[in-house]
Amino acid sequence: MAHLFGVSGSRVSSVFTTWMFCLFHIFKGFIIWPSRELIKKFMPSSFLRTFPRTRAIIDCSEIFIQRPRNPSTNARTYSTYKSHNTVKFLVSITPTGAFNFISEVWGGNTSDRHITMHSGFLELVSPGDEIMADRGFTIRDLLTERKAYLTIPPFTRKCKWGKGRYLSVKEIRKTRQIANLRIHVERAIQRLKTFKLISQTIPWNMKSLIHPMVVVAAFFCNLQKPLVKKN
């Protein structure tokens, strides 16, 4: 861009940073936590048939970053799951697929539970809400404290008749139902990462811009057609 506009690289960096923070401060107010009444009004039929009290579907996502020079920072950001240095953040969507919460970013080796505890997400949860997630979110106790419920696939049990593990027919059915609905948060994250700003490896010196870039991308995702149709 510096070559294209005939200015210095530092000038391009300064303009980009200024406008990114400007857009962030404008658009972050549009990533809202809808009321329960609004959620019910637009609840897709696929949720109404199975998990009608669902308030949000959550998951964590990671973005590749360049390896930090500082050893302790390198350790905090190294993700064994991705085998790369990353930053990690919590996303939440409504049953229709709109982003309703984006957390700050954390080091790639931070647990899902820790991020959920300290991101401010739990403060949005109301008594009676159902939060859908995968098995990695060991947050049932945190939601129970708020009189809310965690919807995750059932865990397998040891067979009484010998080695191995199993699920009952009812649990298999529930696992499939949750998988068919929880996939929408994965689709939302895929949509989010179509923005090249956050789909490529980000330099460590741009770490303060990562959260604003994710929020701006989420805002534009919410302007697109709903991921999940009502009927």
PDB file of C-alpha atoms in Angstrom:
ATOM      1  CA  MET A   1       0.000   0.000   0.000  1.00  0.00           C
ATOM      2  CA  ALA A   2       2.893   2.340   0.725  1.00  0.00           C
ATOM      3  CA  HIS A   3       4.142   1.894  -2.840  1.00  0.00           C
ATOM      4  CA  LEU A   4       0.619   2.216  -4.266  1.00  0.00           C
ATOM      5  CA  PHE A   5      -0.065   5.559  -2.566  1.00  0.00           C
ATOM      6  CA  GLY A   6       3.487   6.879  -2.597  1.00  0.00           C
ATOM      7  CA  VAL A   7       3.847   7.181   1.181  1.00  0.00           C
ATOM      8  CA  SER A   8       6.053   5.545   3.805  1.00  0.00           C
ATOM      9  CA  GLY A   9       5.254   2.203   5.411  1.00  0.00           C
ATOM     10  CA  SER A  10       5.032   3.842   8.833  1.00  0.00           C
ATOM     11  CA  ARG A  11       2.426   6.269   7.458  1.00  0.00           C
ATOM     12  CA  VAL A  12       0.308   3.395   6.153  1.00  0.00           C
ATOM     13  CA  SER A  13       0.606   1.628   9.512  1.00  0.00           C
ATOM     14  CA  SER A  14      -0.438   4.770  11.380  1.00  0.00           C
ATOM     15  CA  VAL A  15      -3.481   5.384   9.161  1.00  0.00           C
ATOM     16  CA  PHE A  16      -4.556   1.734   9.325  1.00  0.00           C
ATOM     17  CA  THR A  17      -4.272   1.631  13.118  1.00  0.00           C
ATOM     18  CA  THR A  18      -6.194   4.890  13.543  1.00  0.00           C
ATOM     19  CA  TRP A  19      -9.072   3.817  11.324  1.00  0.00           C
ATOM     20  CA  MET A  20      -9.228   0.295  12.739  1.00  0.00           C
ATOM     21  CA  PHE A  21      -9.677   1.626  16.268  1.00  0.00           C
ATOM     22  CA  CYS A  22     -12.197   4.155  14.953  1.00  0.00           C
ATOM     23  CA  LEU A  23     -14.272   1.426  13.285  1.00  0.00           C
ATOM     24  CA  PHE A  24     -13.947  -0.753  16.379  1.00  0.00           C
ATOM     25  CA  HIS A  25     -15.329   1.913  18.717  1.00  0.00           C
ATOM     26  CA  ILE A  26     -18.267   2.473  16.350  1.00  0.00           C
ATOM     27  CA  PHE A  27     -19.109  -1.147  15.538  1.00  0.00           C
ATOM     28  CA  LYS A  28     -18.566  -2.792  18.936  1.00  0.00           C
ATOM     29  CA  GLY A  29     -21.867  -1.310  20.081  1.00  0.00           C
ATOM     30  CA  PHE A  30     -23.670  -3.355  17.434  1.00  0.00           C
ATOM     31  CA  ILE A  31     -22.446  -6.714  18.778  1.00  0.00           C
ATOM     32  CA  ILE A  32     -25.343  -6.956  21.202  1.00  0.00           C
ATOM     33  CA  TRP A  33     -26.705  -9.561  23.619  1.00  0.00           C
ATOM     34  CA  PRO A  34     -30.372  -9.795  22.552  1.00  0.00           C
ATOM     35  CA  SER A  35     -33.119 -10.164  25.115  1.00  0.00           C
ATOM     36  CA  ARG A  36     -34.637 -13.591  25.706  1.00  0.00           C
ATOM     37  CA  GLU A  37     -37.878 -12.363  24.136  1.00  0.00           C
ATOM     38  CA  LEU A  38     -36.056 -11.358  20.950  1.00  0.00           C
ATOM     39  CA  ILE A  39     -34.254 -14.707  20.840  1.00  0.00           C
ATOM     40  CA  LYS A  40     -37.597 -16.530  21.117  1.00  0.00           C
ATOM     41  CA  LYS A  41     -39.184 -14.378  18.436  1.00  0.00           C
ATOM     42  CA  PHE A  42     -36.579 -15.363  15.840  1.00  0.00           C
ATOM     43  CA  MET A  43     -35.822 -18.866  17.144  1.00  0.00           C
ATOM     44  CA  PRO A  44     -35.284 -21.262  14.200  1.00  0.00           C
ATOM     45  CA  SER A  45     -37.609 -24.259  14.092  1.00  0.00           C
ATOM     46  CA  SER A  46     -34.621 -26.615  14.342  1.00  0.00           C
ATOM     47  CA  PHE A  47     -33.961 -25.281  17.853  1.00  0.00           C
ATOM     48  CA  LEU A  48     -37.635 -25.069  18.824  1.00  0.00           C
ATOM     49  CA  ARG A  49     -38.059 -28.801  18.224  1.00  0.00           C
ATOM     50  CA  THR A  50     -35.137 -29.862  20.399  1.00  0.00           C
ATOM     51  CA  PHE A  51     -33.545 -27.154  22.579  1.00  0.00           C
ATOM     52  CA  PRO A  52     -36.030 -24.247  22.709  1.00  0.00           C
ATOM     53  CA  ARG A  53     -34.370 -22.529  25.701  1.00  0.00           C
ATOM     54  CA  THR A  54     -31.027 -22.066  23.927  1.00  0.00           C
ATOM     55  CA  ARG A  55     -29.738 -18.517  24.468  1.00  0.00           C
ATOM     56  CA  ALA A  56     -26.313 -18.871  22.860  1.00  0.00           C
ATOM     57  CA  ILE A  57     -23.905 -21.301  21.213  1.00  0.00           C
ATOM     58  CA  ILE A  58     -20.273 -20.785  22.178  1.00  0.00           C
ATOM     59  CA  ASP A  59     -16.872 -21.890  20.959  1.00  0.00           C
ATOM     60  CA  CYS A  60     -13.269 -20.729  21.024  1.00  0.00           C
ATOM     61  CA  SER A  61     -11.257 -19.900  17.936  1.00  0.00           C
ATOM     62  CA  GLU A  62      -7.580 -19.227  17.321  1.00  0.00           C
ATOM     63  CA  ILE A  63      -5.658 -16.883  15.045  1.00  0.00           C
ATOM     64  CA  PHE A  64      -2.067 -17.535  14.017  1.00  0.00           C
ATOM     65  CA  ILE A  65       0.517 -15.006  15.158  1.00  0.00           C
ATOM     66  CA  GLN A  66       4.239 -14.689  14.536  1.00  0.00           C
ATOM     67  CA  ARG A  67       6.418 -16.267  17.197  1.00  0.00           C
ATOM     68  CA  PRO A  68       7.152 -13.752  19.990  1.00  0.00           C
ATOM     69  CA  ARG A  69      10.814 -13.303  20.914  1.00  0.00           C
ATOM     70  CA  ASN A  70      10.122 -13.291  24.642  1.00  0.00           C
ATOM     71  CA  PRO A  71      10.320 -16.915  25.926  1.00  0.00           C
ATOM     72  CA  SER A  72       7.480 -16.577  28.449  1.00  0.00           C
ATOM     73  CA  THR A  73       5.204 -14.923  25.886  1.00  0.00           C
ATOM     74  CA  ASN A  74       6.132 -17.614  23.395  1.00  0.00           C
ATOM     75  CA  ALA A  75       5.114 -20.278  25.928  1.00  0.00           C
ATOM     76  CA  ARG A  76       1.795 -18.563  26.710  1.00  0.00           C
ATOM     77  CA  THR A  77       0.856 -18.253  23.058  1.00  0.00           C
ATOM     78  CA  TYR A  78       1.978 -21.669  21.824  1.00  0.00           C
ATOM     79  CA  SER A  79      -1.052 -23.795  21.004  1.00  0.00           C
ATOM     80  CA  THR A  80      -0.420 -27.533  21.154  1.00  0.00           C
ATOM     81  CA  TYR A  81      -3.702 -28.032  19.311  1.00  0.00           C
ATOM     82  CA  LYS A  82      -2.554 -25.912  16.358  1.00  0.00           C
ATOM     83  CA  SER A  83       1.204 -26.574  16.773  1.00  0.00           C
ATOM     84  CA  HIS A  84       1.725 -22.851  16.263  1.00  0.00           C
ATOM     85  CA  ASN A  85       1.734 -19.610  18.217  1.00  0.00           C
ATOM     86  CA  THR A  86      -1.804 -18.282  18.371  1.00  0.00           C
ATOM     87  CA  VAL A  87      -4.159 -15.997  20.202  1.00  0.00           C
ATOM     88  CA  LYS A  88      -7.452 -17.471  21.335  1.00  0.00           C
ATOM     89  CA  PHE A  89     -10.843 -15.886  21.898  1.00  0.00           C
ATOM     90  CA  LEU A  90     -14.381 -16.877  22.830  1.00  0.00           C
ATOM     91  CA  VAL A  91     -17.235 -16.283  20.420  1.00  0.00           C
ATOM     92  CA  SER A  92     -20.939 -16.609  21.054  1.00  0.00           C
ATOM     93  CA  ILE A  93     -23.743 -16.648  18.516  1.00  0.00           C
ATOM     94  CA  THR A  94     -27.519 -16.551  18.730  1.00  0.00           C
ATOM     95  CA  PRO A  95     -29.550 -19.519  17.424  1.00  0.00           C
ATOM     96  CA  THR A  96     -29.886 -17.645  14.105  1.00  0.00           C
ATOM     97  CA  GLY A  97     -26.091 -17.448  13.779  1.00  0.00           C
ATOM     98  CA  ALA A  98     -25.483 -13.768  14.609  1.00  0.00           C
ATOM     99  CA  PHE A  99     -22.487 -12.897  16.777  1.00  0.00           C
ATOM    100  CA  ASN A 100     -23.631 -11.626  20.168  1.00  0.00           C
ATOM    101  CA  PHE A 101     -20.322 -11.727  22.066  1.00  0.00           C
ATOM    102  CA  ILE A 102     -16.623 -11.568  21.167  1.00  0.00           C
ATOM    103  CA  SER A 103     -14.092 -11.826  23.983  1.00  0.00           C
ATOM    104  CA  GLU A 104     -10.684 -10.217  24.240  1.00  0.00           C
ATOM    105  CA  VAL A 105      -7.830 -12.393  22.966  1.00  0.00           C
ATOM    106  CA  TRP A 106      -5.765 -14.683  25.198  1.00  0.00           C
ATOM    107  CA  GLY A 107      -2.639 -16.771  24.707  1.00  0.00           C
ATOM    108  CA  GLY A 108      -3.176 -19.863  22.585  1.00  0.00           C
ATOM    109  CA  ASN A 109      -2.595 -22.299  25.462  1.00  0.00           C
ATOM    110  CA  THR A 110      -5.314 -20.757  27.654  1.00  0.00           C
ATOM    111  CA  SER A 111      -8.134 -23.161  28.516  1.00  0.00           C
ATOM    112  CA  ASP A 112     -11.698 -22.661  27.316  1.00  0.00           C
ATOM    113  CA  ARG A 113     -12.844 -22.603  30.939  1.00  0.00           C
ATOM    114  CA  HIS A 114     -10.415 -19.838  31.926  1.00  0.00           C
ATOM    115  CA  ILE A 115     -11.458 -17.649  29.004  1.00  0.00           C
ATOM    116  CA  THR A 116     -15.146 -18.214  29.743  1.00  0.00           C
ATOM    117  CA  MET A 117     -14.616 -17.339  33.414  1.00  0.00           C
ATOM    118  CA  HIS A 118     -12.703 -14.119  32.823  1.00  0.00           C
ATOM    119  CA  SER A 119     -14.072 -12.790  29.521  1.00  0.00           C
ATOM    120  CA  GLY A 120     -17.275 -11.236  30.852  1.00  0.00           C
ATOM    121  CA  PHE A 121     -19.479 -13.770  29.068  1.00  0.00           C
ATOM    122  CA  LEU A 122     -20.936 -15.271  32.249  1.00  0.00           C
ATOM    123  CA  GLU A 123     -22.161 -11.850  33.379  1.00  0.00           C
ATOM    124  CA  LEU A 124     -24.521 -11.847  30.380  1.00  0.00           C
ATOM    125  CA  VAL A 125     -26.132 -15.184  31.254  1.00  0.00           C
ATOM    126  CA  SER A 126     -29.530 -15.102  32.985  1.00  0.00           C
ATOM    127  CA  PRO A 127     -31.257 -17.765  35.113  1.00  0.00           C
ATOM    128  CA  GLY A 128     -32.951 -20.357  32.921  1.00  0.00           C
ATOM    129  CA  ASP A 129     -30.679 -19.806  29.914  1.00  0.00           C
ATOM    130  CA  GLU A 130     -29.269 -22.793  28.064  1.00  0.00           C
ATOM    131  CA  ILE A 131     -25.761 -22.411  26.644  1.00  0.00           C
ATOM    132  CA  MET A 132     -24.715 -24.903  23.969  1.00  0.00           C
ATOM    133  CA  ALA A 133     -21.056 -25.915  23.621  1.00  0.00           C
ATOM    134  CA  ASP A 134     -18.814 -28.891  22.967  1.00  0.00           C
ATOM    135  CA  ARG A 135     -17.418 -31.277  25.578  1.00  0.00           C
ATOM    136  CA  GLY A 136     -14.260 -29.185  26.023  1.00  0.00           C
ATOM    137  CA  PHE A 137     -16.187 -26.510  27.918  1.00  0.00           C
ATOM    138  CA  THR A 138     -16.072 -27.741  31.519  1.00  0.00           C
ATOM    139  CA  ILE A 139     -18.213 -24.867  32.737  1.00  0.00           C
ATOM    140  CA  ARG A 140     -21.340 -26.592  34.044  1.00  0.00           C
ATOM    141  CA  ASP A 141     -20.601 -25.492  37.617  1.00  0.00           C
ATOM    142  CA  LEU A 142     -20.093 -21.887  36.496  1.00  0.00           C
ATOM    143  CA  LEU A 143     -23.480 -21.855  34.767  1.00  0.00           C
ATOM    144  CA  THR A 144     -25.184 -23.674  37.645  1.00  0.00           C
ATOM    145  CA  GLU A 145     -24.081 -20.844  39.962  1.00  0.00           C
ATOM    146  CA  ARG A 146     -26.135 -18.553  37.718  1.00  0.00           C
ATOM    147  CA  LYS A 147     -29.046 -21.026  37.549  1.00  0.00           C
ATOM    148  CA  ALA A 148     -28.336 -21.598  33.867  1.00  0.00           C
ATOM    149  CA  TYR A 149     -27.755 -24.841  31.984  1.00  0.00           C
ATOM    150  CA  LEU A 150     -24.991 -26.290  29.812  1.00  0.00           C
ATOM    151  CA  THR A 151     -25.985 -28.293  26.738  1.00  0.00           C
ATOM    152  CA  ILE A 152     -23.150 -30.530  25.571  1.00  0.00           C
ATOM    153  CA  PRO A 153     -22.989 -33.981  23.952  1.00  0.00           C
ATOM    154  CA  PRO A 154     -23.245 -36.821  26.520  1.00  0.00           C
ATOM    155  CA  PHE A 155     -20.036 -38.477  27.708  1.00  0.00           C
ATOM    156  CA  THR A 156     -19.524 -42.171  27.063  1.00  0.00           C
ATOM    157  CA  ARG A 157     -19.736 -44.619  29.984  1.00  0.00           C
ATOM    158  CA  LYS A 158     -17.763 -47.749  30.756  1.00  0.00           C
ATOM    159  CA  CYS A 159     -19.472 -50.950  29.690  1.00  0.00           C
ATOM    160  CA  LYS A 160     -20.725 -53.029  32.619  1.00  0.00           C
ATOM    161  CA  TRP A 161     -20.022 -56.246  30.730  1.00  0.00           C
ATOM    162  CA  GLY A 162     -16.338 -55.631  30.014  1.00  0.00           C
ATOM    163  CA  LYS A 163     -13.933 -53.310  28.272  1.00  0.00           C
ATOM    164  CA  GLY A 164     -15.031 -50.425  26.102  1.00  0.00           C
ATOM    165  CA  ARG A 165     -17.382 -47.466  26.373  1.00  0.00           C
ATOM    166  CA  TYR A 166     -20.875 -46.844  25.096  1.00  0.00           C
ATOM    167  CA  LEU A 167     -23.805 -44.448  24.732  1.00  0.00           C
ATOM    168  CA  SER A 168     -27.450 -45.364  25.060  1.00  0.00           C
ATOM    169  CA  VAL A 169     -29.770 -44.977  22.075  1.00  0.00           C
ATOM    170  CA  LYS A 170     -31.252 -41.849  23.686  1.00  0.00           C
ATOM    171  CA  GLU A 171     -27.784 -40.370  24.226  1.00  0.00           C
ATOM    172  CA  ILE A 172     -26.763 -41.111  20.638  1.00  0.00           C
ATOM    173  CA  ARG A 173     -29.866 -39.279  19.427  1.00  0.00           C
ATOM    174  CA  LYS A 174     -29.090 -36.310  21.687  1.00  0.00           C
ATOM    175  CA  THR A 175     -25.471 -36.239  20.482  1.00  0.00           C
ATOM    176  CA  ARG A 176     -26.635 -36.013  16.874  1.00  0.00           C
ATOM    177  CA  GLN A 177     -29.170 -33.299  17.683  1.00  0.00           C
ATOM    178  CA  ILE A 178     -26.549 -31.164  19.434  1.00  0.00           C
ATOM    179  CA  ALA A 179     -23.989 -31.731  16.668  1.00  0.00           C
ATOM    180  CA  ASN A 180     -26.502 -30.618  14.019  1.00  0.00           C
ATOM    181  CA  LEU A 181     -27.114 -27.364  15.905  1.00  0.00           C
ATOM    182  CA  ARG A 182     -23.666 -26.656  17.326  1.00  0.00           C
ATOM    183  CA  ILE A 183     -22.165 -26.779  13.840  1.00  0.00           C
ATOM    184  CA  HIS A 184     -23.637 -23.318  13.253  1.00  0.00           C
ATOM    185  CA  VAL A 185     -21.044 -21.701  15.541  1.00  0.00           C
ATOM    186  CA  GLU A 186     -18.328 -23.385  13.473  1.00  0.00           C
ATOM    187  CA  ARG A 187     -19.953 -22.015  10.320  1.00  0.00           C
ATOM    188  CA  ALA A 188     -20.047 -18.555  11.909  1.00  0.00           C
ATOM    189  CA  ILE A 189     -16.326 -18.756  12.686  1.00  0.00           C
ATOM    190  CA  GLN A 190     -15.630 -19.867   9.112  1.00  0.00           C
ATOM    191  CA  ARG A 191     -17.561 -16.842   7.868  1.00  0.00           C
ATOM    192  CA  LEU A 192     -15.573 -14.622  10.236  1.00  0.00           C
ATOM    193  CA  LYS A 193     -12.284 -15.924   8.884  1.00  0.00           C
ATOM    194  CA  THR A 194     -13.130 -15.137   5.289  1.00  0.00           C
ATOM    195  CA  PHE A 195     -11.759 -11.695   6.190  1.00  0.00           C
ATOM    196  CA  LYS A 196      -8.066 -11.794   5.272  1.00  0.00           C
ATOM    197  CA  LEU A 197      -7.176  -9.446   8.121  1.00  0.00           C
ATOM    198  CA  ILE A 198      -7.636 -12.296  10.599  1.00  0.00           C
ATOM    199  CA  SER A 199      -7.159 -15.356   8.407  1.00  0.00           C
ATOM    200  CA  GLN A 200      -3.424 -14.815   7.927  1.00  0.00           C
ATOM    201  CA  THR A 201      -0.533 -14.944  10.399  1.00  0.00           C
ATOM    202  CA  ILE A 202      -0.499 -11.645  12.287  1.00  0.00           C
ATOM    203  CA  PRO A 203       2.752  -9.947  13.392  1.00  0.00           C
ATOM    204  CA  TRP A 204       3.188  -9.888  17.168  1.00  0.00           C
ATOM    205  CA  ASN A 205       3.626  -6.107  17.150  1.00  0.00           C
ATOM    206  CA  MET A 206       0.010  -5.859  15.930  1.00  0.00           C
ATOM    207  CA  LYS A 207      -1.397  -7.794  18.902  1.00  0.00           C
ATOM    208  CA  SER A 208      -3.362  -4.795  20.198  1.00  0.00           C
ATOM    209  CA  LEU A 209      -5.265  -4.673  16.894  1.00  0.00           C
ATOM    210  CA  ILE A 210      -6.405  -8.298  16.846  1.00  0.00           C
ATOM    211  CA  HIS A 211      -9.495  -7.873  19.045  1.00  0.00           C
ATOM    212  CA  PRO A 212     -10.663  -4.742  17.173  1.00  0.00           C
ATOM    213  CA  MET A 213     -10.173  -6.526  13.840  1.00  0.00           C
ATOM    214  CA  VAL A 214     -12.221  -9.529  15.003  1.00  0.00           C
ATOM    215  CA  VAL A 215     -15.035  -7.289  16.267  1.00  0.00           C
ATOM    216  CA  VAL A 216     -15.138  -5.301  13.018  1.00  0.00           C
ATOM    217  CA  ALA A 217     -15.233  -8.545  11.013  1.00  0.00           C
ATOM    218  CA  ALA A 218     -18.030  -9.886  13.258  1.00  0.00           C
ATOM    219  CA  PHE A 219     -20.050  -6.727  12.657  1.00  0.00           C
ATOM    220  CA  PHE A 220     -19.872  -7.203   8.891  1.00  0.00           C
ATOM    221  CA  CYS A 221     -20.753 -10.890   9.301  1.00  0.00           C
ATOM    222  CA  ASN A 222     -23.915  -9.862  11.147  1.00  0.00           C
ATOM    223  CA  LEU A 223     -24.948  -7.754   8.145  1.00  0.00           C
ATOM    224  CA  GLN A 224     -25.062 -10.869   5.981  1.00  0.00           C
ATOM    225  CA  LYS A 225     -27.977 -13.270   5.639  1.00  0.00           C
ATOM    226  CA  PRO A 226     -28.728 -15.356   8.779  1.00  0.00           C
ATOM    227  CA  LEU A 227     -26.818 -18.624   8.934  1.00  0.00           C
ATOM    228  CA  VAL A 228     -29.903 -20.407  10.263  1.00  0.00           C
ATOM    229  CA  LYS A 229     -33.306 -19.729   8.763  1.00  0.00           C
ATOM    230  CA  LYS A 230     -36.320 -19.471  11.049  1.00  0.00           C
ATOM    231  CA  ASN A 231     -38.267 -22.147   9.176  1.00  0.00           C
TER     232      ASN A 231
END
